[in-house]
Amino acid sequence: MMISANLTDYLRHRAKRRWLRHTLVVINLLVLTSCTPRLGDTEAALALEDMVAGSGHSRLKEQTPQPSRKTLQYAIDGRHYTADIYLSPEGVRAGIVLIPGVVPGGKDDKRLVELAYTLARMNFAVLTPDLKDLRRYRVRRKNVREVADAFRYLVSRHEWAPQGRAGIAGFSYGAGPVLLAALDPAIREQVHFVMTLGGYYDLRSLVTYLTTGYFRADADSRWQYRQPNVYIKWAFTRSNADLLENPGDRMILRDLADRYSDEDKADVDLSPASLAPEGRALYALLVNEDPSRVNALIDRLSPRIRHELEGLDPSAHDVATIKAQVILLHGRSDTMIPFTESVTLARTLPPEQVSLFLIDGFAHVDVRVERKDIAKMLTAMDALLGQRNQGSR
């Protein structure tokens, strides 16, 4: 049942490269230069052009000085962290904490760095904390506290959040901890804005999609099917295999995760005979293809796994109590997290507090933005930049 170490390393390398290509889609957005070389002269246009340019030439880089980037350590209630802070020599108008998805580079991921520089050029103080679990392909409920702690540190430095203007942005799986952190009573009144791209709302519906490919807009609508990207099941398997008590189960299911990571060999079927009961319960969920069985299969998982899942599920909380303005972006063709997750989340929030942008042409994996999407993306960027002008409550 075990594949060779060399092949395992190769598959992991391929999976990491694939994830690096599709994480933080906001930086790629679309091959804008193939549609229009200039998007206009607004701040939103300059920012989007700079994101597409990455480390290359852009008008924004011509017009603004290079921001500084400094690594620092901080502590909140005895918990110690490392982060990078990006600051423009021209000053700060608002602060933002950036939380990536599950990426091995973490705060040093090339595209996260480029995005941070773009926002710093737009006079945000950008804090990118080092969340070690996410770098290790683990999503844990303690990530919510880590995000809240990063925000607490940011706003404690008043020069980084003038008049209290500060928010949090999360991408993909990082969006869940961001939403839950914004509900934390310790910071809820201070979080002015939240931005998510390709995020999730209902963790059980997300697990249904990643294991079966089925999703729906709400409980009363019909099931829809879309082939999920194999990476999503690989990441979920890897994250939860580490929570199993039996070392042998952990090894077998990590091996299964490595097999899932190969798009050409995603159809795997390992015998669960040698698994302990909690390992068999996780395996049964992973190989199930019937969406109507998912809730029951989740309920059979080990208490430890259920505890972690419940702690990362925004739908288990009253998200309508959030105080922040919420900006949601999602690709209609997303094969990692269905766009219906952002639609459902938007419905649960007060209409005056949420802006939803569904982009036809980009997804987690394939970036094919059409000309008609440009106006939406510029409006979304305007909404984010507008938070620099919102005073304290």
Short mmCIF file of C-alpha atoms in Angstrom, two decimals:
data_model
loop_
_atom_site.label_atom_id
_atom_site.label_comp_id
_atom_site.label_asym_id
_atom_site.label_seq_id
_atom_site.Cartn_x
_atom_site.Cartn_y
_atom_site.Cartn_z
CA MET A 1 0.00 0.00 0.00
CA MET A 2 2.93 2.36 0.49
CA ILE A 3 4.41 4.07 -2.52
CA SER A 4 8.12 4.70 -2.77
CA ALA A 5 9.71 7.66 -0.99
CA ASN A 6 10.97 9.08 -4.28
CA LEU A 7 7.55 8.93 -5.86
CA THR A 8 5.97 10.40 -2.75
CA ASP A 9 8.38 13.33 -2.85
CA TYR A 10 7.69 13.80 -6.54
CA LEU A 11 3.93 13.84 -6.02
CA ARG A 12 4.24 16.30 -3.15
CA HIS A 13 6.41 18.52 -5.30
CA ARG A 14 3.83 18.45 -8.09
CA ALA A 15 1.01 19.24 -5.68
CA LYS A 16 2.90 22.15 -4.16
CA ARG A 17 3.64 23.58 -7.58
CA ARG A 18 -0.02 23.28 -8.56
CA TRP A 19 -1.13 24.99 -5.37
CA LEU A 20 1.36 27.81 -5.86
CA ARG A 21 -0.10 28.37 -9.31
CA HIS A 22 -3.67 28.73 -8.16
CA THR A 23 -3.51 30.21 -4.63
CA LEU A 24 -4.17 33.95 -4.25
CA VAL A 25 -5.97 34.21 -7.57
CA VAL A 26 -6.56 37.88 -6.86
CA ILE A 27 -2.96 38.53 -7.87
CA ASN A 28 -3.41 36.85 -11.21
CA LEU A 29 -7.10 37.77 -11.65
CA LEU A 30 -6.89 37.57 -15.39
CA VAL A 31 -4.36 38.02 -18.06
CA LEU A 32 -5.49 41.61 -18.13
CA THR A 33 -2.78 42.66 -20.50
CA SER A 34 -4.28 40.37 -23.13
CA CYS A 35 -7.57 42.28 -22.85
CA THR A 36 -6.51 45.84 -22.26
CA PRO A 37 -3.05 47.15 -21.42
CA ARG A 38 -4.45 50.05 -19.36
CA LEU A 39 -7.54 49.93 -17.18
CA GLY A 40 -7.82 53.65 -16.66
CA ASP A 41 -6.26 56.22 -14.38
CA THR A 42 -8.16 55.53 -11.16
CA GLU A 43 -6.44 54.20 -8.06
CA ALA A 44 -8.30 50.91 -8.49
CA ALA A 45 -6.99 50.58 -12.05
CA LEU A 46 -3.43 51.30 -11.03
CA ALA A 47 -3.65 48.78 -8.18
CA LEU A 48 -5.05 46.01 -10.39
CA GLU A 49 -2.46 46.63 -13.07
CA ASP A 50 0.26 46.40 -10.43
CA MET A 51 -1.11 43.11 -9.13
CA VAL A 52 -1.05 41.63 -12.59
CA ALA A 53 2.48 42.95 -13.16
CA GLY A 54 3.72 41.22 -9.99
CA SER A 55 7.34 42.22 -9.54
CA GLY A 56 7.44 43.63 -13.07
CA HIS A 57 6.98 47.14 -14.36
CA SER A 58 3.75 49.06 -13.69
CA ARG A 59 2.54 52.64 -13.60
CA LEU A 60 1.93 52.37 -9.87
CA LYS A 61 5.58 51.44 -9.30
CA GLU A 62 6.62 54.46 -11.38
CA GLN A 63 4.47 56.79 -9.30
CA THR A 64 5.16 55.53 -5.78
CA PRO A 65 8.29 54.77 -3.73
CA GLN A 66 9.22 51.20 -2.84
CA PRO A 67 7.58 50.15 0.46
CA SER A 68 9.71 48.69 3.22
CA ARG A 69 9.33 45.12 4.41
CA LYS A 70 10.44 44.17 7.89
CA THR A 71 10.18 40.90 9.82
CA LEU A 72 9.19 41.31 13.45
CA GLN A 73 8.15 39.32 16.49
CA TYR A 74 5.18 40.11 18.72
CA ALA A 75 3.31 38.55 21.61
CA ILE A 76 -0.37 38.57 22.55
CA ASP A 77 -1.29 37.23 26.00
CA GLY A 78 1.94 35.24 26.10
CA ARG A 79 1.52 33.75 22.61
CA HIS A 80 4.51 34.54 20.40
CA TYR A 81 4.41 35.15 16.65
CA THR A 82 6.47 36.21 13.66
CA ALA A 83 5.14 38.44 10.89
CA ASP A 84 6.19 40.83 8.14
CA ILE A 85 5.05 44.45 8.03
CA TYR A 86 4.97 46.42 4.78
CA LEU A 87 4.96 50.23 4.99
CA SER A 88 5.05 53.00 2.42
CA PRO A 89 7.43 55.93 2.94
CA GLU A 90 4.46 58.10 1.98
CA GLY A 91 2.54 57.10 5.10
CA VAL A 92 -0.36 54.89 6.18
CA ARG A 93 -4.07 55.48 5.74
CA ALA A 94 -5.34 52.11 7.02
CA GLY A 95 -4.09 48.72 8.18
CA ILE A 96 -4.80 45.25 6.83
CA VAL A 97 -3.87 41.72 7.90
CA LEU A 98 -3.39 39.32 4.97
CA ILE A 99 -4.06 35.61 5.54
CA PRO A 100 -3.19 33.18 2.71
CA GLY A 101 -4.67 29.77 2.11
CA VAL A 102 -2.76 26.54 2.60
CA VAL A 103 0.53 27.43 0.96
CA PRO A 104 3.98 26.07 1.86
CA GLY A 105 5.58 29.49 1.48
CA GLY A 106 3.25 31.12 3.99
CA LYS A 107 4.04 34.80 4.43
CA ASP A 108 6.95 34.41 2.01
CA ASP A 109 4.85 33.11 -0.87
CA LYS A 110 5.93 35.19 -3.87
CA ARG A 111 2.46 36.30 -4.83
CA LEU A 112 1.43 37.14 -1.29
CA VAL A 113 4.53 39.31 -1.06
CA GLU A 114 3.68 41.05 -4.34
CA LEU A 115 0.11 41.69 -3.20
CA ALA A 116 1.38 43.10 0.09
CA TYR A 117 3.67 45.49 -1.78
CA THR A 118 0.78 46.64 -3.99
CA LEU A 119 -1.43 47.38 -0.99
CA ALA A 120 1.43 49.12 0.79
CA ARG A 121 1.87 51.36 -2.26
CA MET A 122 -1.81 52.22 -1.80
CA ASN A 123 -0.97 53.35 1.76
CA PHE A 124 -2.09 50.30 3.70
CA ALA A 125 0.08 49.04 6.54
CA VAL A 126 0.12 45.34 5.59
CA LEU A 127 0.77 42.68 8.24
CA THR A 128 1.37 39.11 7.05
CA PRO A 129 1.62 36.72 10.02
CA ASP A 130 3.49 33.43 9.77
CA LEU A 131 0.78 30.78 10.37
CA LYS A 132 2.83 27.62 10.62
CA ASP A 133 -0.10 25.21 10.44
CA LEU A 134 -1.18 26.50 7.03
CA ARG A 135 2.37 26.10 5.73
CA ARG A 136 2.24 22.47 6.87
CA TYR A 137 -1.07 21.73 5.14
CA ARG A 138 -3.02 21.81 8.38
CA VAL A 139 -6.10 23.90 9.03
CA ARG A 140 -6.86 24.12 12.74
CA ARG A 141 -9.36 25.97 14.93
CA LYS A 142 -6.47 27.71 16.71
CA ASN A 143 -5.84 29.55 13.42
CA VAL A 144 -8.87 31.71 14.30
CA ARG A 145 -7.14 32.92 17.46
CA GLU A 146 -3.90 33.47 15.54
CA VAL A 147 -5.70 35.70 13.04
CA ALA A 148 -7.39 37.63 15.84
CA ASP A 149 -4.04 38.05 17.59
CA ALA A 150 -2.45 39.41 14.41
CA PHE A 151 -5.25 41.96 14.14
CA ARG A 152 -4.91 42.89 17.82
CA TYR A 153 -1.23 43.55 17.30
CA LEU A 154 -1.83 45.60 14.16
CA VAL A 155 -4.33 47.95 15.79
CA SER A 156 -2.18 48.26 18.91
CA ARG A 157 0.26 50.14 16.72
CA HIS A 158 -1.87 53.22 16.18
CA GLU A 159 0.37 54.54 13.43
CA TRP A 160 -0.56 51.43 11.41
CA ALA A 161 -4.32 51.89 11.88
CA PRO A 162 -5.00 55.64 11.86
CA GLN A 163 -8.31 56.45 13.56
CA GLY A 164 -8.84 52.71 13.96
CA ARG A 165 -9.09 52.01 10.24
CA ALA A 166 -8.13 48.33 9.89
CA GLY A 167 -9.39 45.07 8.47
CA ILE A 168 -8.52 41.49 7.51
CA ALA A 169 -8.35 39.71 4.15
CA GLY A 170 -8.38 35.94 3.67
CA PHE A 171 -7.94 33.72 0.65
CA SER A 172 -9.43 30.28 0.02
CA TYR A 173 -9.20 28.20 3.22
CA GLY A 174 -7.80 31.22 5.04
CA ALA A 175 -11.20 32.91 4.64
CA GLY A 176 -12.89 30.78 7.30
CA PRO A 177 -10.53 31.75 10.14
CA VAL A 178 -10.75 35.38 8.98
CA LEU A 179 -14.56 35.44 9.22
CA LEU A 180 -14.53 33.73 12.61
CA ALA A 181 -11.81 36.05 13.92
CA ALA A 182 -13.93 39.04 12.90
CA LEU A 183 -16.67 37.66 15.20
CA ASP A 184 -14.30 37.42 18.19
CA PRO A 185 -15.65 39.71 20.93
CA ALA A 186 -12.09 40.87 21.62
CA ILE A 187 -11.83 42.53 18.20
CA ARG A 188 -15.33 42.54 16.67
CA GLU A 189 -15.92 46.23 17.29
CA GLN A 190 -12.51 47.13 15.84
CA VAL A 191 -12.61 45.18 12.56
CA HIS A 192 -13.79 47.71 9.97
CA PHE A 193 -13.68 45.49 6.94
CA VAL A 194 -13.22 41.88 5.87
CA MET A 195 -12.33 40.75 2.36
CA THR A 196 -12.38 37.15 1.18
CA LEU A 197 -11.59 35.61 -2.19
CA GLY A 198 -12.74 32.10 -2.99
CA GLY A 199 -13.73 31.49 0.61
CA TYR A 200 -16.21 29.15 2.28
CA TYR A 201 -19.16 29.57 4.65
CA ASP A 202 -20.61 26.12 5.47
CA LEU A 203 -17.88 23.59 6.16
CA ARG A 204 -20.19 20.61 5.82
CA SER A 205 -21.30 21.71 2.37
CA LEU A 206 -17.65 22.24 1.46
CA VAL A 207 -16.78 18.71 2.61
CA THR A 208 -19.71 17.44 0.56
CA TYR A 209 -18.27 19.10 -2.52
CA LEU A 210 -14.67 18.04 -2.05
CA THR A 211 -15.62 14.39 -1.47
CA THR A 212 -18.50 13.97 -3.94
CA GLY A 213 -18.39 16.92 -6.34
CA TYR A 214 -21.97 17.92 -5.49
CA PHE A 215 -23.03 21.36 -4.28
CA ARG A 216 -26.17 23.48 -4.16
CA ALA A 217 -27.14 27.07 -3.51
CA ASP A 218 -29.26 26.21 -0.45
CA ALA A 219 -30.89 23.28 1.31
CA ASP A 220 -34.02 23.46 -0.89
CA SER A 221 -32.29 23.64 -4.28
CA ARG A 222 -31.23 20.79 -6.52
CA TRP A 223 -27.80 19.26 -6.37
CA GLN A 224 -25.34 20.43 -8.99
CA TYR A 225 -22.21 18.53 -9.96
CA ARG A 226 -18.79 19.84 -10.90
CA GLN A 227 -15.60 17.79 -10.85
CA PRO A 228 -13.59 19.16 -7.90
CA ASN A 229 -9.90 19.81 -8.22
CA VAL A 230 -8.07 16.81 -6.75
CA TYR A 231 -5.96 19.09 -4.59
CA ILE A 232 -8.88 19.95 -2.34
CA LYS A 233 -9.34 16.31 -1.31
CA TRP A 234 -5.58 15.88 -0.93
CA ALA A 235 -5.36 18.88 1.41
CA PHE A 236 -8.39 17.78 3.45
CA THR A 237 -7.07 14.24 3.78
CA ARG A 238 -3.61 15.37 4.81
CA SER A 239 -4.93 17.85 7.36
CA ASN A 240 -7.24 15.37 9.07
CA ALA A 241 -4.98 12.33 8.85
CA ASP A 242 -2.64 14.14 11.23
CA LEU A 243 -5.45 14.14 13.83
CA LEU A 244 -5.80 10.35 13.95
CA GLU A 245 -4.55 8.65 17.12
CA ASN A 246 -3.20 5.51 15.44
CA PRO A 247 0.25 6.07 13.85
CA GLY A 248 -0.41 3.38 11.27
CA ASP A 249 -3.65 5.07 10.22
CA ARG A 250 -1.86 8.38 9.89
CA MET A 251 0.76 6.80 7.64
CA ILE A 252 -1.77 5.02 5.41
CA LEU A 253 -3.97 8.08 4.96
CA ARG A 254 -1.02 10.39 4.36
CA ASP A 255 -0.07 7.98 1.60
CA LEU A 256 -3.63 8.24 0.30
CA ALA A 257 -3.26 12.03 0.32
CA ASP A 258 -0.10 11.75 -1.75
CA ARG A 259 -1.96 9.61 -4.26
CA TYR A 260 -4.81 12.11 -4.44
CA SER A 261 -2.24 14.78 -5.23
CA ASP A 262 -1.52 13.19 -8.60
CA GLU A 263 -4.20 14.32 -11.05
CA ASP A 264 -3.48 11.31 -13.27
CA LYS A 265 -4.00 8.85 -10.41
CA ALA A 266 -6.74 10.55 -8.43
CA ASP A 267 -9.00 7.50 -8.66
CA VAL A 268 -7.54 5.51 -5.79
CA ASP A 269 -9.18 2.85 -3.68
CA LEU A 270 -7.15 1.53 -0.78
CA SER A 271 -8.52 -1.29 1.34
CA PRO A 272 -9.52 0.00 4.79
CA ALA A 273 -9.10 -3.44 6.37
CA SER A 274 -5.95 -2.52 8.27
CA LEU A 275 -7.33 0.79 9.59
CA ALA A 276 -8.48 1.32 13.16
CA PRO A 277 -12.13 2.44 13.62
CA GLU A 278 -11.47 6.19 13.49
CA GLY A 279 -9.24 5.73 10.44
CA ARG A 280 -12.01 3.73 8.74
CA ALA A 281 -14.50 6.50 9.54
CA LEU A 282 -12.33 9.11 7.82
CA TYR A 283 -11.68 6.80 4.89
CA ALA A 284 -15.42 6.14 4.48
CA LEU A 285 -16.03 9.88 4.19
CA LEU A 286 -13.24 10.32 1.66
CA VAL A 287 -14.44 7.60 -0.72
CA ASN A 288 -18.16 8.30 -0.39
CA GLU A 289 -19.87 9.58 -3.56
CA ASP A 290 -23.40 10.15 -2.22
CA PRO A 291 -23.96 13.75 -1.02
CA SER A 292 -26.94 12.71 1.11
CA ARG A 293 -24.66 10.55 3.29
CA VAL A 294 -22.02 13.19 4.07
CA ASN A 295 -23.56 14.60 7.27
CA ALA A 296 -23.94 11.15 8.79
CA LEU A 297 -20.37 10.24 7.84
CA ILE A 298 -19.04 13.46 9.39
CA ASP A 299 -20.93 12.64 12.58
CA ARG A 300 -19.05 9.31 12.74
CA LEU A 301 -15.61 10.92 12.63
CA SER A 302 -13.47 10.93 15.74
CA PRO A 303 -14.33 13.59 18.35
CA ARG A 304 -10.96 15.21 17.74
CA ILE A 305 -11.58 15.69 14.01
CA ARG A 306 -15.17 16.88 14.56
CA HIS A 307 -13.92 19.35 17.16
CA GLU A 308 -11.49 20.87 14.67
CA LEU A 309 -14.06 20.99 11.87
CA GLU A 310 -16.69 22.65 14.05
CA GLY A 311 -14.17 25.26 15.17
CA LEU A 312 -13.60 26.28 11.54
CA ASP A 313 -17.24 26.44 10.43
CA PRO A 314 -18.60 30.00 10.06
CA SER A 315 -22.13 28.64 9.49
CA ALA A 316 -22.13 27.36 13.08
CA HIS A 317 -21.96 30.98 14.27
CA ASP A 318 -24.25 33.98 13.96
CA VAL A 319 -22.22 35.75 11.28
CA ALA A 320 -24.93 38.41 11.04
CA THR A 321 -23.48 39.87 14.23
CA ILE A 322 -20.31 40.85 12.41
CA LYS A 323 -19.67 44.58 12.56
CA ALA A 324 -17.32 44.84 9.60
CA GLN A 325 -18.08 45.72 6.01
CA VAL A 326 -17.64 42.45 4.08
CA ILE A 327 -16.29 42.27 0.53
CA LEU A 328 -16.67 38.85 -1.11
CA LEU A 329 -15.09 37.79 -4.41
CA HIS A 330 -15.57 34.39 -5.99
CA GLY A 331 -15.14 32.79 -9.40
CA ARG A 332 -18.22 31.13 -10.87
CA SER A 333 -16.08 28.34 -12.30
CA ASP A 334 -14.17 27.69 -9.07
CA THR A 335 -13.37 23.97 -8.74
CA MET A 336 -11.77 24.28 -5.31
CA ILE A 337 -14.60 25.96 -3.38
CA PRO A 338 -17.97 26.46 -5.11
CA PHE A 339 -19.05 30.06 -5.68
CA THR A 340 -22.31 29.21 -3.90
CA GLU A 341 -20.40 29.38 -0.60
CA SER A 342 -19.91 33.12 -1.01
CA VAL A 343 -23.48 33.54 -2.27
CA THR A 344 -24.85 31.82 0.82
CA LEU A 345 -22.62 33.84 3.10
CA ALA A 346 -23.78 37.08 1.49
CA ARG A 347 -27.41 36.11 2.13
CA THR A 348 -26.75 35.68 5.86
CA LEU A 349 -25.23 39.14 6.27
CA PRO A 350 -27.09 42.46 6.55
CA PRO A 351 -27.43 43.77 2.97
CA GLU A 352 -25.91 47.12 3.85
CA GLN A 353 -22.75 45.40 5.12
CA VAL A 354 -21.90 43.08 2.25
CA SER A 355 -20.70 43.47 -1.33
CA LEU A 356 -20.59 40.30 -3.45
CA PHE A 357 -18.62 40.07 -6.69
CA LEU A 358 -18.99 36.92 -8.81
CA ILE A 359 -16.37 36.84 -11.54
CA ASP A 360 -17.17 34.63 -14.53
CA GLY A 361 -13.67 34.19 -15.82
CA PHE A 362 -11.48 33.24 -12.89
CA ALA A 363 -11.30 30.30 -10.54
CA HIS A 364 -8.79 28.83 -8.17
CA VAL A 365 -7.13 26.88 -10.95
CA ASP A 366 -7.96 28.42 -14.32
CA VAL A 367 -7.70 32.17 -14.77
CA ARG A 368 -9.70 33.17 -17.81
CA VAL A 369 -11.18 36.54 -16.97
CA GLU A 370 -13.30 38.04 -19.70
CA ARG A 371 -13.55 41.69 -20.63
CA LYS A 372 -16.97 41.96 -18.98
CA ASP A 373 -15.38 41.07 -15.61
CA ILE A 374 -13.08 44.08 -15.53
CA ALA A 375 -15.72 46.50 -14.28
CA LYS A 376 -16.59 44.16 -11.38
CA MET A 377 -12.96 43.81 -10.36
CA LEU A 378 -12.41 47.54 -10.46
CA THR A 379 -15.52 48.05 -8.33
CA ALA A 380 -14.27 45.44 -5.85
CA MET A 381 -10.91 47.17 -5.65
CA ASP A 382 -12.66 50.50 -5.17
CA ALA A 383 -14.59 48.98 -2.27
CA LEU A 384 -11.34 47.87 -0.62
CA LEU A 385 -9.54 51.16 -1.23
CA GLY A 386 -12.54 53.02 0.11
CA GLN A 387 -11.92 51.48 3.53
CA ARG A 388 -8.87 53.74 3.88
CA ASN A 389 -11.26 56.66 4.25
CA GLN A 390 -13.63 55.18 6.84
CA GLY A 391 -13.09 56.68 10.28
CA SER A 392 -13.35 54.95 13.65
CA ARG A 393 -16.77 53.90 14.94
#
